[in-house]
XYZ file of C-alpha atoms in Angstrom:
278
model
C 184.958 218.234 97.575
C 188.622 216.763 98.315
C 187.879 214.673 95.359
C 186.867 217.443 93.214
C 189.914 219.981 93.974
C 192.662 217.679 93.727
C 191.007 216.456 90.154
C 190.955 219.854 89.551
C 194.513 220.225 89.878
C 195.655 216.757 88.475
C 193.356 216.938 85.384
C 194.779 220.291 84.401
C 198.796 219.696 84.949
C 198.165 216.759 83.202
C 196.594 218.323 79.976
C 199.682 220.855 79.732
C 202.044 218.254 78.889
C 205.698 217.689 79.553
C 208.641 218.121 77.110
C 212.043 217.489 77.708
C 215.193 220.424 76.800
C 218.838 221.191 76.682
C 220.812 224.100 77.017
C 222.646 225.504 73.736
C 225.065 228.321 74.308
C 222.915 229.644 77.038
C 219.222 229.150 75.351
C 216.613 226.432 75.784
C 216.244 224.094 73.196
C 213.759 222.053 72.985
C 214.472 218.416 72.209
C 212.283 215.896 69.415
C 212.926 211.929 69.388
C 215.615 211.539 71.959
C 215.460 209.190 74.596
C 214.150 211.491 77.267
C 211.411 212.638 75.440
C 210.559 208.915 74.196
C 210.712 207.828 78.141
C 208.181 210.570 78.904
C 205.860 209.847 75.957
C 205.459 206.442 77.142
C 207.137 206.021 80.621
C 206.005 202.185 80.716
C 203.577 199.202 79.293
C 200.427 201.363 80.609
C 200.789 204.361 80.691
C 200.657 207.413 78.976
C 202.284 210.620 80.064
C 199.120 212.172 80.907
C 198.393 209.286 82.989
C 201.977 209.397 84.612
C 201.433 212.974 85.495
C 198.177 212.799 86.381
C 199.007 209.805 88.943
C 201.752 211.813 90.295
C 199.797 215.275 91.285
C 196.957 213.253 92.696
C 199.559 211.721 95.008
C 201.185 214.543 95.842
C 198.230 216.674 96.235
C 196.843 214.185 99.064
C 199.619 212.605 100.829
C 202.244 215.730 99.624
C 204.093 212.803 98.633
C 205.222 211.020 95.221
C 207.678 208.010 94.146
C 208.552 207.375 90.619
C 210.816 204.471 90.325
C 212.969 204.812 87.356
C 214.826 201.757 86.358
C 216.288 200.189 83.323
C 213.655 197.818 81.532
C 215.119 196.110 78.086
C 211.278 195.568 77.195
C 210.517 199.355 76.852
C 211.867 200.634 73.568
C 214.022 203.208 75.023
C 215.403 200.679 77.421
C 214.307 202.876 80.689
C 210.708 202.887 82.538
C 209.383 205.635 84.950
C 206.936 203.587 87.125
C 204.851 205.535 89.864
C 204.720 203.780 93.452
C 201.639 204.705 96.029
C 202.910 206.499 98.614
C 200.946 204.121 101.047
C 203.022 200.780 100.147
C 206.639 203.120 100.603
C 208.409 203.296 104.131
C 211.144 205.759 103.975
C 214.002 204.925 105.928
C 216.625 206.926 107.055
C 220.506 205.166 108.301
C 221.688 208.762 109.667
C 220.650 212.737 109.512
C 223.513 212.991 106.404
C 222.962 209.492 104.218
C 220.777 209.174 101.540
C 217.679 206.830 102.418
C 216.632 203.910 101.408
C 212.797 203.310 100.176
C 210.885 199.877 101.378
C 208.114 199.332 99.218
C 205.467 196.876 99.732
C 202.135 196.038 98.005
C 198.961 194.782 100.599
C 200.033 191.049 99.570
C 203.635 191.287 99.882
C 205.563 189.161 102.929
C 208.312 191.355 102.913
C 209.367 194.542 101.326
C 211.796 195.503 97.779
C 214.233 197.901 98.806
C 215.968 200.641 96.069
C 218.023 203.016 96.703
C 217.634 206.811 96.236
C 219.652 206.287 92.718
C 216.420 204.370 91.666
C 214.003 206.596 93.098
C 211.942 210.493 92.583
C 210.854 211.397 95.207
C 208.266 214.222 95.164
C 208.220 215.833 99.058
C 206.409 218.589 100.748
C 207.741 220.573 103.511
C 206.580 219.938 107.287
C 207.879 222.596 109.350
C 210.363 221.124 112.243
C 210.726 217.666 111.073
C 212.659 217.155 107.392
C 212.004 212.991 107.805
C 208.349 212.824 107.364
C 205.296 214.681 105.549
C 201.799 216.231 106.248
C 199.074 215.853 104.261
C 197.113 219.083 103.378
C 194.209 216.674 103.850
C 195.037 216.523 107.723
C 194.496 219.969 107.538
C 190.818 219.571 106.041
C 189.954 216.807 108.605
C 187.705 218.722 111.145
C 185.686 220.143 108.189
C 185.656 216.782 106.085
C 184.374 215.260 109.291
C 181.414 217.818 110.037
C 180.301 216.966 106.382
C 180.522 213.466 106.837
C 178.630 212.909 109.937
C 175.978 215.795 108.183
C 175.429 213.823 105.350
C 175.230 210.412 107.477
C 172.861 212.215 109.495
C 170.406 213.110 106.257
C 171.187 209.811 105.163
C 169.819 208.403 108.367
C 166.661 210.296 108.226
C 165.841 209.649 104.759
C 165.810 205.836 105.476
C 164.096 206.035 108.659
C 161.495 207.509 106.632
C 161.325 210.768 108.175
C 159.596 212.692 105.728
C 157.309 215.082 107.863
C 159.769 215.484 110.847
C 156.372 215.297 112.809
C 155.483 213.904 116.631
C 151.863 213.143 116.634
C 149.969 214.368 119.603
C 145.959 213.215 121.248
C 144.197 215.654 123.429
C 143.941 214.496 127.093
C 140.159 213.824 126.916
C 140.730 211.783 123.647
C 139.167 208.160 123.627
C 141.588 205.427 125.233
C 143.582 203.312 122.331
C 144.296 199.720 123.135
C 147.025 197.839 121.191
C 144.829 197.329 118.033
C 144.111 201.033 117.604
C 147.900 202.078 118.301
C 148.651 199.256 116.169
C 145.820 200.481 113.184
C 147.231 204.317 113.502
C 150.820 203.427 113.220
C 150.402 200.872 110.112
C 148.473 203.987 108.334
C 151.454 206.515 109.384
C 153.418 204.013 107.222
C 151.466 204.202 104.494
C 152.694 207.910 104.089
C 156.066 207.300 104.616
C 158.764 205.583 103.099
C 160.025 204.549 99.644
C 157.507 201.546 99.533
C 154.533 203.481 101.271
C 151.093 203.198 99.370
C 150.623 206.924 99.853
C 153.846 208.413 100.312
C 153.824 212.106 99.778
C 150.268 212.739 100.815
C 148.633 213.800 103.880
C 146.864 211.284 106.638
C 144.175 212.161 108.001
C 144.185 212.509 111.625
C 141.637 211.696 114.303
C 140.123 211.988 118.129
C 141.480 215.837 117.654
C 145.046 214.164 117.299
C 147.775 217.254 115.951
C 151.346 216.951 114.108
C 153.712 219.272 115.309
C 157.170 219.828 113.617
C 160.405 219.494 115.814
C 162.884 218.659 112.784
C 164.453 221.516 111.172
C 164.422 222.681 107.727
C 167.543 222.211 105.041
C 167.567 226.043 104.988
C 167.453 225.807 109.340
C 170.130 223.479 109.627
C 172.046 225.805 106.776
C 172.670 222.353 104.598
C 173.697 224.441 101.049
C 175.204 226.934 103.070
C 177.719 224.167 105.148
C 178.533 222.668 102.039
C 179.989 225.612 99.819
C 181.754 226.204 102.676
C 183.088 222.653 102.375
C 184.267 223.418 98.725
C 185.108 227.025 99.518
C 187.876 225.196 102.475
C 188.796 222.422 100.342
C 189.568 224.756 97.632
C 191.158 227.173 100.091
C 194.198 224.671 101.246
C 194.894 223.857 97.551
C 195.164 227.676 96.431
C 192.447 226.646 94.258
C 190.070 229.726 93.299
C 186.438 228.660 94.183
C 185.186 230.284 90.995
C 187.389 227.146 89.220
C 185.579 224.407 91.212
C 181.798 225.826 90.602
C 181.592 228.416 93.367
C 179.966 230.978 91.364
C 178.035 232.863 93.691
C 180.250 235.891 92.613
C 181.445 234.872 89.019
C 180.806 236.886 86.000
C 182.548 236.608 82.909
C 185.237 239.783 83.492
C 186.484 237.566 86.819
C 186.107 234.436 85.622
C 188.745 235.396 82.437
C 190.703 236.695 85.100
C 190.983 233.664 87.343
C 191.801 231.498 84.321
C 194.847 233.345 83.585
C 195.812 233.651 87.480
C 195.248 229.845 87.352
C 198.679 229.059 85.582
C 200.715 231.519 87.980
C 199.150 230.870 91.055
C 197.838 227.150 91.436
C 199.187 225.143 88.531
C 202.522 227.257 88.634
C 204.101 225.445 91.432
C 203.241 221.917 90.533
C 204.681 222.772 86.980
C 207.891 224.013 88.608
C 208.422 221.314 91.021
C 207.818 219.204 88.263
């Protein structure tokens, strides 16, 4: 659901485009074929400027951090290149409160660190509230509820491959004849049969014996409220990124006079920031 919102949001900044403009006598023109707009057409060897932007609202949306490291390169035609950094291989570093800083950045295999300065550097920052030297991820925020889901769906998981399809305890009446090994042994190897993705007769019923009875102590999807948990996954996901559900496939309460609606709110509301910042 993380996945899905912050595609959401990357996917559509990206389609809108970016163009580059100057000011003439107090009006915006827009510019064709100078260097700016060639840089942001192709901003390096492999990318595109979809891809550019694209890379850089994914990174911001999770880490509410960005780097583009923009540096002369002879082998570009236009003799610049914008090239985005992770935000896991940069370590910000600070001399002073006042002083520009200076960024380390270091791939998993480096031995030691490439330093530019902020000359070389976009940063793309959120805001943290108290603290202007470091970031929080909206994704920090979504932790306890990304957590519940994960350890729900490791849970299913779990009792799908343990083969618990009936969620049943088998009971014997107290006067029932007295199993030895071999019987216990016989009853168990036909309870497998039932069961599991290789089981000869998974899906069907066994037939019990010796008044034997199957009584349910699992719960239900609809008991344990599995559908229910997980739009509320989206709904919170979709909540921290100002996303409308509707836009992500909540449509419990879509029809197509809202739905119109939220599309044009989408540009104002969600995508409007990014595209400003931008």
């Amino acid at each position: 659901h993380l996945r899905t919102v912050i595609d959401f949001l990357a996917r559509n900044v990206a389609q809108i485009g970016m163009h580059a403009y100057t000011t003439r006598g107090g009006a915006a023109e827009r510019l064709h074929g100078d260097m700016l707009s060639q840089v942001l057409n192709r901003p390096n060897h492999t990318m595109t400027q979809y891809d550019l932007l694209y890379s850089l609202v994914g990174d911001y949306a999770l880490y509410q951090r960005a780097f583009w490291l923009v540096v002369p390169d002879l082998t570009m035609g236009t003799g610049w290149r914008i090239q985005p950094i992770p935000p896991v291989w940069v370590t910000v570093q600070y001399s002073n409160a006042f002083d520009p800083p200076k960024y380390h950045i270091s791939a998993p295999d480096d031995r030691s660190p490439v330093v530019f300065t902020s000359d070389e550097i976009i940063e793309f920052k959120g805001w943290v509230p108290g603290d202007t030297m470091s970031v929080s991820s909206p994704a920090e925020t979504l932790r306890l509820t990304l957590e519940e889901q994960h350890h729900a769906r490791v849970y299913r998981k779990q009792v799908w491959r343990n083969s618990g399809r009936f969620g049943l305890v088998f009971t014997r009446p107290n006067d029932a004849p007295k199993w030895d090994n071999n019987g216990r042994r016989r009853f168990m190897e036909m309870v497998r049969e039932f069961v599991g993705d290789r089981g000869a007769r998974a899906g069907d019923g066994p037939i019990l014996e010796d008044g034997m009875d199957a009584k349910r102590l699992g719960f239900s999807s609809a008991d344990e409220e599995w559908a229910e948990s997980t739009k509320l996954s989206l709904a919170t996901c979709a909540q921290v990124y100002h996303v409308n559900p509707t836009m992500v496939g909540l449509l419990d309460n879509a029809n197509f006079a809202n739905v119109r609606e939220f599309r044009r709110s989408l540009y104002g509301y969600t995508l409007g920031p990014y595209i400003r910042m931008i």
